[in-house]
PDB file of C-alpha atoms in Angstrom:
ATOM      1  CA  UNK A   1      19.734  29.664  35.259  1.00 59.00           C
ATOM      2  CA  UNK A   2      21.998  26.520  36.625  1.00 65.00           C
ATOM      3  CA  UNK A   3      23.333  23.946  35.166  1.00 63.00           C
ATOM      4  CA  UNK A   4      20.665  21.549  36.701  1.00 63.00           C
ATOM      5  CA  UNK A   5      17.738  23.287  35.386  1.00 61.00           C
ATOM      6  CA  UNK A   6      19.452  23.255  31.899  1.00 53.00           C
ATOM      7  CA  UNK A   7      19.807  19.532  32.111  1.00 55.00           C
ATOM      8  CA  UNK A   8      16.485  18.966  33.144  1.00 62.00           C
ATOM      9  CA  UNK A   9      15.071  21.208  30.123  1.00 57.00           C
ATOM     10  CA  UNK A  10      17.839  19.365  27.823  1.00 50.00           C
ATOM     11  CA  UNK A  11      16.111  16.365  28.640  1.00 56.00           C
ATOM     12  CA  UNK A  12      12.266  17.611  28.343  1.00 53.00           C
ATOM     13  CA  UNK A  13      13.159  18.565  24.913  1.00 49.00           C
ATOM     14  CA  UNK A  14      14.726  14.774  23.883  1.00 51.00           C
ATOM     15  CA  UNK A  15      11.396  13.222  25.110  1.00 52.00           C
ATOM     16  CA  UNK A  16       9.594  15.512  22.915  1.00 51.00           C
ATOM     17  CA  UNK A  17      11.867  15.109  20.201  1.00 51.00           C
ATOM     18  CA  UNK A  18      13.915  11.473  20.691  1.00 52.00           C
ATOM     19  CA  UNK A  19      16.647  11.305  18.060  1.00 54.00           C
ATOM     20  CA  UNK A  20      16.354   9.025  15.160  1.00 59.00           C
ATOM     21  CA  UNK A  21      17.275   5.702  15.226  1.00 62.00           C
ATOM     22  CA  UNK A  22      19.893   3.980  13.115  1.00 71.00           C
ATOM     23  CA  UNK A  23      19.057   1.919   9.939  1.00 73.00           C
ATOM     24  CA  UNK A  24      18.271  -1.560  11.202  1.00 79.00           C
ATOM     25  CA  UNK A  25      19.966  -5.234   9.824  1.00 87.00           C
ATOM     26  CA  UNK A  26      17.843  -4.990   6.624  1.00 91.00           C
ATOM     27  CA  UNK A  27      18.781  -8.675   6.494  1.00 90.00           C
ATOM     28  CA  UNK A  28      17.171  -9.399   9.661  1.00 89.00           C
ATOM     29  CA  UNK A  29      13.205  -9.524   8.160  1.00 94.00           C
ATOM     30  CA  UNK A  30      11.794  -9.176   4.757  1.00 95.00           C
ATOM     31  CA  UNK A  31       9.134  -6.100   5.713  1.00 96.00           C
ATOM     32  CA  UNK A  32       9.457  -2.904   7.811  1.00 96.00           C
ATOM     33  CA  UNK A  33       6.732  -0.449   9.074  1.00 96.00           C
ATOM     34  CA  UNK A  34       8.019   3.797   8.862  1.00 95.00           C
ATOM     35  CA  UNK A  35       7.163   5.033  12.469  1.00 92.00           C
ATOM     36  CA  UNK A  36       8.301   8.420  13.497  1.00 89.00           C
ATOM     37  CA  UNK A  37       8.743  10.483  16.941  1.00 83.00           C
ATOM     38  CA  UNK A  38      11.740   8.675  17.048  1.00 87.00           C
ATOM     39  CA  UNK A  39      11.970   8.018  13.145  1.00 88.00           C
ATOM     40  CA  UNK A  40      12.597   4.085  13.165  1.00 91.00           C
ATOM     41  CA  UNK A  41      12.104   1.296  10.771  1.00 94.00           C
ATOM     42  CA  UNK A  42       9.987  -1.560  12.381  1.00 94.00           C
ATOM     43  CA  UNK A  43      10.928  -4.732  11.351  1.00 94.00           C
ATOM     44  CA  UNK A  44       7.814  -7.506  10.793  1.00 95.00           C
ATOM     45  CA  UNK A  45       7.922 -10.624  11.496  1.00 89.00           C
ATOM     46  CA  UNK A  46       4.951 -11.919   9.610  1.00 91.00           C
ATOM     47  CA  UNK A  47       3.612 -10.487   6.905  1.00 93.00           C
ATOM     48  CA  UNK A  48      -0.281 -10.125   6.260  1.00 91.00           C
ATOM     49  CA  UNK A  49      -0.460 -11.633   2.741  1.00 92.00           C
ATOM     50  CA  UNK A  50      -1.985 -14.632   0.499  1.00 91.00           C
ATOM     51  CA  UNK A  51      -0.251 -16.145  -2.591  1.00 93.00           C
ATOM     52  CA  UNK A  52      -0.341 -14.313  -5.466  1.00 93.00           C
ATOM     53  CA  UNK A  53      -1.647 -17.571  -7.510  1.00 92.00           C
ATOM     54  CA  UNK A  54      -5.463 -17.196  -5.076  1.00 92.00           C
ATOM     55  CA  UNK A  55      -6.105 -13.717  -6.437  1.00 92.00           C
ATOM     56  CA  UNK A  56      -8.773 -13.739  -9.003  1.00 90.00           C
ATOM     57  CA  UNK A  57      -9.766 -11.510 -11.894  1.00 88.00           C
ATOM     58  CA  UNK A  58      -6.799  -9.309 -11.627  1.00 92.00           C
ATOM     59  CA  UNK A  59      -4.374 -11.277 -14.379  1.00 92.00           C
ATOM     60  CA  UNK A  60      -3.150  -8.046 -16.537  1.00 93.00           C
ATOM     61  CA  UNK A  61      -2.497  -6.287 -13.324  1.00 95.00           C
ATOM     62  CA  UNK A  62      -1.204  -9.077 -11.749  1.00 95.00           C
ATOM     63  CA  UNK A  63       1.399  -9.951 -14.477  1.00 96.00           C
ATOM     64  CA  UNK A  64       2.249  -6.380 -15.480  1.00 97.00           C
ATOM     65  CA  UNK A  65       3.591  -5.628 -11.452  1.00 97.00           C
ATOM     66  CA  UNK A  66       4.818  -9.253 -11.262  1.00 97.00           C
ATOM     67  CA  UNK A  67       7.240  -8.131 -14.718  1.00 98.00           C
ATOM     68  CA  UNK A  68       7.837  -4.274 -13.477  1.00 98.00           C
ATOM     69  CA  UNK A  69       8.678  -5.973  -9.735  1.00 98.00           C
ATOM     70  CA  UNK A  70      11.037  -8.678 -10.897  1.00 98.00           C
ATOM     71  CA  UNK A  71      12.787  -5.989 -12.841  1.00 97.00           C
ATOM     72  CA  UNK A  72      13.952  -3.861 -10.353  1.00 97.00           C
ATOM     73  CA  UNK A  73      14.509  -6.404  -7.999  1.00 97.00           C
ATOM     74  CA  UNK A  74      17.036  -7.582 -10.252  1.00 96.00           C
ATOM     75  CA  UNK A  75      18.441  -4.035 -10.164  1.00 95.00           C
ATOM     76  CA  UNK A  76      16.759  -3.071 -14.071  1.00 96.00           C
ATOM     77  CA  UNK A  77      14.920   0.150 -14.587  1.00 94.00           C
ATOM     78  CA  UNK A  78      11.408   0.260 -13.274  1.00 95.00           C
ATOM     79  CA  UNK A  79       8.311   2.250 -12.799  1.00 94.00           C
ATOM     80  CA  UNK A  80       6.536   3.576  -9.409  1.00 94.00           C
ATOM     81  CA  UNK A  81       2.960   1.774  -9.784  1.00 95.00           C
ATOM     82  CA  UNK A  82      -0.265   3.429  -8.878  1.00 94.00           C
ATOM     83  CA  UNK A  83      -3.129   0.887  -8.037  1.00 95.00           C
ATOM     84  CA  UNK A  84      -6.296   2.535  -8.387  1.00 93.00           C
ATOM     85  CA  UNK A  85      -9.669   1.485  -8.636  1.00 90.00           C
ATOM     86  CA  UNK A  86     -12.815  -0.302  -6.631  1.00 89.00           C
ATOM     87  CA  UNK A  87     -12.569  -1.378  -2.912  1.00 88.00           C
ATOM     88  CA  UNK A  88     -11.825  -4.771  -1.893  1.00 90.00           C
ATOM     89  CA  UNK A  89     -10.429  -6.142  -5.026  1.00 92.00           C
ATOM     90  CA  UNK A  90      -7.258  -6.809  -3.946  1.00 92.00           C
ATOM     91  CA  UNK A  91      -4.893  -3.983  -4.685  1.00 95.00           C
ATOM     92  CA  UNK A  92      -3.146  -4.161  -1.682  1.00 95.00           C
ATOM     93  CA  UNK A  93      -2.895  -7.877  -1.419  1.00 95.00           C
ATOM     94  CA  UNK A  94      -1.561  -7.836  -4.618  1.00 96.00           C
ATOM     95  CA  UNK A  95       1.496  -5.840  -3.598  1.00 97.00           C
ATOM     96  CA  UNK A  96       1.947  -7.858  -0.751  1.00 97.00           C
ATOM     97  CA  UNK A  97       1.667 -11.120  -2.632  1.00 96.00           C
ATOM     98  CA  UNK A  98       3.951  -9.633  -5.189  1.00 97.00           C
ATOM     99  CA  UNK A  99       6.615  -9.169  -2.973  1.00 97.00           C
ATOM    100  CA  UNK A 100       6.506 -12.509  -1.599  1.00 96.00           C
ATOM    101  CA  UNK A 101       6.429 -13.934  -5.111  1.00 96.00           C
ATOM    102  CA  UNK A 102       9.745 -12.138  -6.258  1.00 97.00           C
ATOM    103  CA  UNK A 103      11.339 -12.059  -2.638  1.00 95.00           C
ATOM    104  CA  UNK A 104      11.737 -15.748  -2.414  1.00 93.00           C
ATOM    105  CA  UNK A 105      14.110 -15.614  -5.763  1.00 94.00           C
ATOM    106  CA  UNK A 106      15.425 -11.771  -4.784  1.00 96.00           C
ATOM    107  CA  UNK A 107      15.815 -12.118  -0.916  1.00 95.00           C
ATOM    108  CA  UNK A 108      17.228  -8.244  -1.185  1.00 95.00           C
ATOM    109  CA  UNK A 109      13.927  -7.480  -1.672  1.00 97.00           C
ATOM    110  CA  UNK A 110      12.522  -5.341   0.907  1.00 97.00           C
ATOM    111  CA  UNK A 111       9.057  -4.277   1.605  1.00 97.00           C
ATOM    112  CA  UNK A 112       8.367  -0.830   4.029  1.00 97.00           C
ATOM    113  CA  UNK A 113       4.985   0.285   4.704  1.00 96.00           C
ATOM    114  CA  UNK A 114       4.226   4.381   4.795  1.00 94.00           C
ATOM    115  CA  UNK A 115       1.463   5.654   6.543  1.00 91.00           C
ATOM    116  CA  UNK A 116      -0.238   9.016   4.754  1.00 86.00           C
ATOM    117  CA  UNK A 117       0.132  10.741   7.917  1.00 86.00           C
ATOM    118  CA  UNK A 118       3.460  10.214   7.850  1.00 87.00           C
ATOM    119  CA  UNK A 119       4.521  11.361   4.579  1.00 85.00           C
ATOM    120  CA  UNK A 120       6.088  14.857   5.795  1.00 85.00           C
ATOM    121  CA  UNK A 121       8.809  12.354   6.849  1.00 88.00           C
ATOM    122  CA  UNK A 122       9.196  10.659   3.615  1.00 87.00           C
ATOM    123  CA  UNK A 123      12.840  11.960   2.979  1.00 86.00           C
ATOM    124  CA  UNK A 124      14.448  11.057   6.138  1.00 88.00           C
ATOM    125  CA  UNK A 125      13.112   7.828   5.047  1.00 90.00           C
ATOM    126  CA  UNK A 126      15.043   7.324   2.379  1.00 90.00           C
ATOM    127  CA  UNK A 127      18.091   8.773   3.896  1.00 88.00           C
ATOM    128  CA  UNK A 128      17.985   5.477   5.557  1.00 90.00           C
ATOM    129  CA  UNK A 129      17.198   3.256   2.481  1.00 92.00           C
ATOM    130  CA  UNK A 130      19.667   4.815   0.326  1.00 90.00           C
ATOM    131  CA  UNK A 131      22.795   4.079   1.955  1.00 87.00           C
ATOM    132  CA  UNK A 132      21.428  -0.097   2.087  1.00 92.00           C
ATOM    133  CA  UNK A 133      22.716  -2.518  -0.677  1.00 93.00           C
ATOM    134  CA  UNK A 134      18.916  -3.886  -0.277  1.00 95.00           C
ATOM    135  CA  UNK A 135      16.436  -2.960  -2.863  1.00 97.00           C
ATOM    136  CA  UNK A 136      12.839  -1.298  -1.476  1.00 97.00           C
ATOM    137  CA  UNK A 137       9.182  -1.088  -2.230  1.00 97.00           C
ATOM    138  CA  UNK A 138       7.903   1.560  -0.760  1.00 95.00           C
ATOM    139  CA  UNK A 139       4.199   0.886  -0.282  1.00 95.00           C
ATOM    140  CA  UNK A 140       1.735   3.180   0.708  1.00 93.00           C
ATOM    141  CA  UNK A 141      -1.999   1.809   1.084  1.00 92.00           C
ATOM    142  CA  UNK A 142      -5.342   3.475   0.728  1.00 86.00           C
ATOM    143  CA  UNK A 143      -3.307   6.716  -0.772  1.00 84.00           C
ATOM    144  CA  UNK A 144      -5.729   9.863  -1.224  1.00 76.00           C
ATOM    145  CA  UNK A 145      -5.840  13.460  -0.178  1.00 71.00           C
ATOM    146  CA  UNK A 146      -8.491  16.085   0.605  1.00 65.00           C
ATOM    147  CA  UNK A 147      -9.125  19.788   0.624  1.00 58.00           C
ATOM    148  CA  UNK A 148      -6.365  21.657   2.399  1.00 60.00           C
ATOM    149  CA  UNK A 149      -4.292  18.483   2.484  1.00 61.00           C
ATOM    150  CA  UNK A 150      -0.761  19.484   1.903  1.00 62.00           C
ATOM    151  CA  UNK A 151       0.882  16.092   2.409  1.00 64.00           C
ATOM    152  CA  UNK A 152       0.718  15.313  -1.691  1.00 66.00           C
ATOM    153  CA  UNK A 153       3.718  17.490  -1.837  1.00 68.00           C
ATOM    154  CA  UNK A 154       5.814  15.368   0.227  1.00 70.00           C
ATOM    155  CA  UNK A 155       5.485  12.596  -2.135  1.00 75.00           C
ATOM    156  CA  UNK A 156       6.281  14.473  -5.229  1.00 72.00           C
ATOM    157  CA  UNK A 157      10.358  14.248  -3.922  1.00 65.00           C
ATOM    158  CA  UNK A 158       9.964  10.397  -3.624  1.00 69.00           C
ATOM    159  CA  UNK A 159       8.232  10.268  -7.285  1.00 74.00           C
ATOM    160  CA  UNK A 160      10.268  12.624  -9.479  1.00 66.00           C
ATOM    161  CA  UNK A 161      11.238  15.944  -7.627  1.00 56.00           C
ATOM    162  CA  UNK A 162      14.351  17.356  -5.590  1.00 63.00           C
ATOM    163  CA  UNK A 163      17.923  17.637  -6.387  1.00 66.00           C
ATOM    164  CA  UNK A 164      18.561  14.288  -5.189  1.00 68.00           C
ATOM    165  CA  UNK A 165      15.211  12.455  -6.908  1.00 70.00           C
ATOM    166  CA  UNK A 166      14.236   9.368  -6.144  1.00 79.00           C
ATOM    167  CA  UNK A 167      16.673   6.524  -4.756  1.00 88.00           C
ATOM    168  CA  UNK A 168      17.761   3.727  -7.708  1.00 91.00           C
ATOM    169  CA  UNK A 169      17.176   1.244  -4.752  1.00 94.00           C
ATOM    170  CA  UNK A 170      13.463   2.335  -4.050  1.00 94.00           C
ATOM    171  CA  UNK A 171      10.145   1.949  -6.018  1.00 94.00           C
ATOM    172  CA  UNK A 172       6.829   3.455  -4.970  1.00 94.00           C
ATOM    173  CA  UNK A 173       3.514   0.855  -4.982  1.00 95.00           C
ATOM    174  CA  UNK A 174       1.128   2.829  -3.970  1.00 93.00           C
ATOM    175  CA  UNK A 175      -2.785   1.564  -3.615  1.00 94.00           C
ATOM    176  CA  UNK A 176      -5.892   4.479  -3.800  1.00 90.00           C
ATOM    177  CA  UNK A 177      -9.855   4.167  -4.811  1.00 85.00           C
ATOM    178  CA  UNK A 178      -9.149   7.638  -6.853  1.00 80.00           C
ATOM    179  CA  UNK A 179      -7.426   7.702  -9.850  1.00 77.00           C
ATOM    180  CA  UNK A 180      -5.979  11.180  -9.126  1.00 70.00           C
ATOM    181  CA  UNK A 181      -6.254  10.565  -5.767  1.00 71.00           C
ATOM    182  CA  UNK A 182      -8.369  13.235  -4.732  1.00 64.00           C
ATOM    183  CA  UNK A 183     -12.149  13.534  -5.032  1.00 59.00           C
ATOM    184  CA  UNK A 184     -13.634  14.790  -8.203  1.00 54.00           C
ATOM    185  CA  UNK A 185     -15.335  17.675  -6.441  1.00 53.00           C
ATOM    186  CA  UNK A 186     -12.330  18.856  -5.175  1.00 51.00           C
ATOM    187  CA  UNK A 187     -10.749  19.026  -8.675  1.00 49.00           C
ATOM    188  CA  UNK A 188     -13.896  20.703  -9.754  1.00 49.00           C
ATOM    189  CA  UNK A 189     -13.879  23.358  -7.196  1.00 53.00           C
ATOM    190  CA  UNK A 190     -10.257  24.131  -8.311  1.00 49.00           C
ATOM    191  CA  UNK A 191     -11.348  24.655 -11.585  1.00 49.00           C
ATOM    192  CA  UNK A 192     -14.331  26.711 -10.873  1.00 51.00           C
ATOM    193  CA  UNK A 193     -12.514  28.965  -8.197  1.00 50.00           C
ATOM    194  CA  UNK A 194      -9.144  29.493  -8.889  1.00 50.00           C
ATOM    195  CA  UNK A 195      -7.782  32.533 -10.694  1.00 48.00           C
ATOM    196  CA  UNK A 196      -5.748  30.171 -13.044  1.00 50.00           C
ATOM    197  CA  UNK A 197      -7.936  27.136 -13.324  1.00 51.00           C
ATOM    198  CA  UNK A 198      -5.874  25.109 -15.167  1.00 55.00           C
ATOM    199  CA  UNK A 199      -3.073  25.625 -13.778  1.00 56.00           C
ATOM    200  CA  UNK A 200      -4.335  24.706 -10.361  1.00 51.00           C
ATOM    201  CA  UNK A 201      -5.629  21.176 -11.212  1.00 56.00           C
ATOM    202  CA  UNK A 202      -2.405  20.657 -13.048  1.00 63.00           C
ATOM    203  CA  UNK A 203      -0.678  21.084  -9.885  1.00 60.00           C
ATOM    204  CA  UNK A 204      -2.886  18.184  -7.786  1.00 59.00           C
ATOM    205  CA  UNK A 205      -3.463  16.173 -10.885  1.00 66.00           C
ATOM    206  CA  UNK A 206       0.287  15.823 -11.737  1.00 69.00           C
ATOM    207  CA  UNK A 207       0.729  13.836  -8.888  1.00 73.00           C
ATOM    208  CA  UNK A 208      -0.878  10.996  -9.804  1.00 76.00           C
ATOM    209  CA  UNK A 209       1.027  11.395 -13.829  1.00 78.00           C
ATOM    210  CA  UNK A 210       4.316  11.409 -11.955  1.00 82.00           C
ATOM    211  CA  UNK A 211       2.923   7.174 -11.208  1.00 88.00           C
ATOM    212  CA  UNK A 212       4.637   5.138 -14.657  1.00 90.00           C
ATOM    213  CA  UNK A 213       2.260   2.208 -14.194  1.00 93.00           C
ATOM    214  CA  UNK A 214      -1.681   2.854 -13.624  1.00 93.00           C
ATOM    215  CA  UNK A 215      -3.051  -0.168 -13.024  1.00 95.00           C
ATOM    216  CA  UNK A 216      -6.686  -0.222 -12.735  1.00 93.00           C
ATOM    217  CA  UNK A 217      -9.123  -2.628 -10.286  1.00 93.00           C
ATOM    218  CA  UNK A 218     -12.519  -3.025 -11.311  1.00 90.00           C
ATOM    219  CA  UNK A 219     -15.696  -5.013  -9.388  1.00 90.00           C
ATOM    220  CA  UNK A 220     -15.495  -9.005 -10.311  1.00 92.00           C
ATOM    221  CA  UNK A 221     -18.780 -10.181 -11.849  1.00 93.00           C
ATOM    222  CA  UNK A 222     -20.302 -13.185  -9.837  1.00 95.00           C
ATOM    223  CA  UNK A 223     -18.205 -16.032 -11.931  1.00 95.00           C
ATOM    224  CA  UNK A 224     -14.922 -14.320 -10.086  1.00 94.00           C
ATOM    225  CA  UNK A 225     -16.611 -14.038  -7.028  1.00 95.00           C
ATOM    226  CA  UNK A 226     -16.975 -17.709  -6.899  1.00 96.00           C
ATOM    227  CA  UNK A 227     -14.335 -18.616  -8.004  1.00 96.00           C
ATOM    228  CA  UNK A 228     -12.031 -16.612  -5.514  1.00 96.00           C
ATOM    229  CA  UNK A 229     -14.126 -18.663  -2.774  1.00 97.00           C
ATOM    230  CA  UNK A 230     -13.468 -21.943  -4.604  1.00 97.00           C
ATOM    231  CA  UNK A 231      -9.940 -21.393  -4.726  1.00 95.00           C
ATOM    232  CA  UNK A 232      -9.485 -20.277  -0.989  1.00 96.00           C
ATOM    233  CA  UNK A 233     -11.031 -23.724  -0.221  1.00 96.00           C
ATOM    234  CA  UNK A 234      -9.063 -25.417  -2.413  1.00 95.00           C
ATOM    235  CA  UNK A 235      -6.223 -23.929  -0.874  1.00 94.00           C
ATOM    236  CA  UNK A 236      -6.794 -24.011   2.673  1.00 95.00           C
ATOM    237  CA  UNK A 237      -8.771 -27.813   2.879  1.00 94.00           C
ATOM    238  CA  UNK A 238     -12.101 -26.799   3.433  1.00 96.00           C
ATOM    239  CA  UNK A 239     -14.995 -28.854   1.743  1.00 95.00           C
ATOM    240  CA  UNK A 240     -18.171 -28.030   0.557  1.00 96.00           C
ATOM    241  CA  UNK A 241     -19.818 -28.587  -3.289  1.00 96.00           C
ATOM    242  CA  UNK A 242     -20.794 -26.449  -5.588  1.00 96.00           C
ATOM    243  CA  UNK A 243     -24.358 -25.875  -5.032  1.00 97.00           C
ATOM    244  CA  UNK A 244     -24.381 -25.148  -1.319  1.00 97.00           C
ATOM    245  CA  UNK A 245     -20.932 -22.853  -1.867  1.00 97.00           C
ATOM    246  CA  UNK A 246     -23.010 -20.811  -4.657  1.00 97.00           C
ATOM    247  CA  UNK A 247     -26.150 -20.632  -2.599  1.00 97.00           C
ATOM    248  CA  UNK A 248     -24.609 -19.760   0.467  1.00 97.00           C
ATOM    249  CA  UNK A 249     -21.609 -17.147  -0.844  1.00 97.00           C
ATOM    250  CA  UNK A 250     -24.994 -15.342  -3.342  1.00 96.00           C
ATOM    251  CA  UNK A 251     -26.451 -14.772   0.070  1.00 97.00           C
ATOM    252  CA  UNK A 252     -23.574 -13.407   1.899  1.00 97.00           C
ATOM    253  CA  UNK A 253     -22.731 -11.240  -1.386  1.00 95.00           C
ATOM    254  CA  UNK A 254     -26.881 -10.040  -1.039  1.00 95.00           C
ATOM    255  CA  UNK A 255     -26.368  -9.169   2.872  1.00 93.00           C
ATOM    256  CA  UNK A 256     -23.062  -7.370   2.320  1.00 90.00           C
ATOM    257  CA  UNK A 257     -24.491  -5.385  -0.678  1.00 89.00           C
ATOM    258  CA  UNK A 258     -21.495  -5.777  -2.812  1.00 88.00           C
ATOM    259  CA  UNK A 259     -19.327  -8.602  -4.363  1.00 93.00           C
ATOM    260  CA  UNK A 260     -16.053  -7.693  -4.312  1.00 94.00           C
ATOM    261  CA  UNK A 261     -12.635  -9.740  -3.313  1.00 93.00           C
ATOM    262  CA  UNK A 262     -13.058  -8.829   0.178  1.00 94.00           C
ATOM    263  CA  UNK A 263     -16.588  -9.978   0.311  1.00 96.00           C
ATOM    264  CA  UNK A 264     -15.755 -13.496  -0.978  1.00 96.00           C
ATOM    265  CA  UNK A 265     -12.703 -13.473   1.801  1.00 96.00           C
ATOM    266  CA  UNK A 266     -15.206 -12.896   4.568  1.00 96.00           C
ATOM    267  CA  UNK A 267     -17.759 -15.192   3.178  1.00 97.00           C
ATOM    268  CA  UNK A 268     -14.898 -17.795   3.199  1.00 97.00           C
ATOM    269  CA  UNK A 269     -13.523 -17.010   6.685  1.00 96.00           C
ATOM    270  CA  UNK A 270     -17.190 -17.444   8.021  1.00 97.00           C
ATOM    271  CA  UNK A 271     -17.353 -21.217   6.339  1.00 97.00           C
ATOM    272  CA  UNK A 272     -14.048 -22.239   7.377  1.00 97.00           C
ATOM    273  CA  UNK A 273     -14.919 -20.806  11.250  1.00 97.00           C
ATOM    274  CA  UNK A 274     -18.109 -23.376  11.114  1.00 96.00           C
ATOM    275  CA  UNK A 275     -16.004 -25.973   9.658  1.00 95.00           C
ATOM    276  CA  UNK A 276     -13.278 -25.743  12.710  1.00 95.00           C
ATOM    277  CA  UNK A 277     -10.913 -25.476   9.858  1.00 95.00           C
ATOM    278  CA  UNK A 278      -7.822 -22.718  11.366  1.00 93.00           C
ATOM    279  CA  UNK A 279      -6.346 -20.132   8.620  1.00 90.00           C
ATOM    280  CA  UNK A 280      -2.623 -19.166   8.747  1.00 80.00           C
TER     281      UNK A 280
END
């Protein structure tokens, strides 16, 4: 075999697998995105969030990660937080609004986005964030696993696990509508088919216990469902009274089947599109 074919299959093998990148000037944005195939931290330049002070009906939750976040952003102990609970009340908004909250005091502050697909990856992750001076949440949305789903035991290293554990300059927020993170009927099935029952829920189940904080989201009754609207107009100039915002927002809630945080956003991005009123 030349030298030429050699080259050529030297190079076939770098587009297949491109070498990581280098860390990136942390100080350059306040959020990153993990992308791998080349691993590479994605800096964002806007961030997809509200402030914290327009989410409704989540004040214990709200103030207990507000408390744990300010902590370690000023370099105390803190907890990993597990956000569990219904869907569309807020639990990843809330992280993001978090961070903005404590990042404008705490400009070290760092957010970077996971993907589950990409948690096999995790630790080459935070070979890059450990070596920073910048403090990281590492925030993984819409967290869960299913049958045959190995991925859970990537994240045990960032939690607890391995020799090295988890960096003092990185915090897990992690958002999921399971508790445990995996459907009750899997759990069941492990309990009803395993040759050690308990022993093999333990081992799925323990993820979620390795979490300090457990922060549940519940659905908002209709007073918080109005009153999320109410204070998205307030915030954003868009004018309509009481009666017609009830009637109206009642009847989007009715269509949508639900009333949840989400559903009063989209009732409220409907009004201010046939107001002409433009959201940041």
């Amino acid at each position: 075999m030349n030298k030429d074919t050699l080259k050529r299959i030297a190079r076939a093998l770098e587009r297949m697998h491109p070498a990581p990148q280098k860390a990136p000037d942390f100080a350059a944005a306040s959020a990153f995105v993990w992308h791998t195939q080349p691993d590479r931290l994605e800096p964002v330049g806007r961030i997809n969030r509200i402030d914290v002070s327009l989410l409704v009906g989540v004040n214990r939750s709200r103030d207990t990660l507000l408390a744990n976040t300010q902590r370690f952003a000023a370099g105390m102990p803190a907890n990993n937080a597990l956000l569990w609970g219904a869907r569309g009340m807020g639990k990843s908004s809330l992280v993001k609004a978090i961070h903005g909250a404590v990042q404008a005091e705490h400009p070290a502050l760092k957010l970077v986005e996971v993907q589950r697909e990409d948690l096999p990856s995790i630790t080459r992750c935070l070979n890059l964030l450990r070596s920073s001076d910048a403090r990281f949440i590492l925030f993984c949305d819409d967290l869960s696993f299913g049958h045959d789903d190995a991925h859970y035991k990537s994240l045990k290293a960032v939690l607890d696990g391995g020799i090295e554990g988890r960096p003092d300059n990185v915090v897990l927020y992690a958002t999921s509508n399971r508790r445990h993170l995996m459907p009750r009927d899997m759990i069941e099935n492990e309990r009803s088919s395993a040759i050690s029952p308990s022993e093999a829920v333990e081992e799925k189940v323990s993820l979620s216990d390795r979490f300090g904080l457990w922060l549940g989201f519940h659905p908002c009754d209709q007073d918080d469902y109005l009153a999320m609207i109410r204070g998205y107009c307030d915030a954003f100039g868009v004018t309509i009274d009481d009666v017609t915002l009830r009637a109206e927002a009642i009847e989007w809630q009715a269509t949508r089947g639900s009333r949840s945080g989400r559903v009063a956003w989209q009732y409220f991005t409907d009004l201010a599109g046939r107001q002409g009123v433009r959201l940041p």
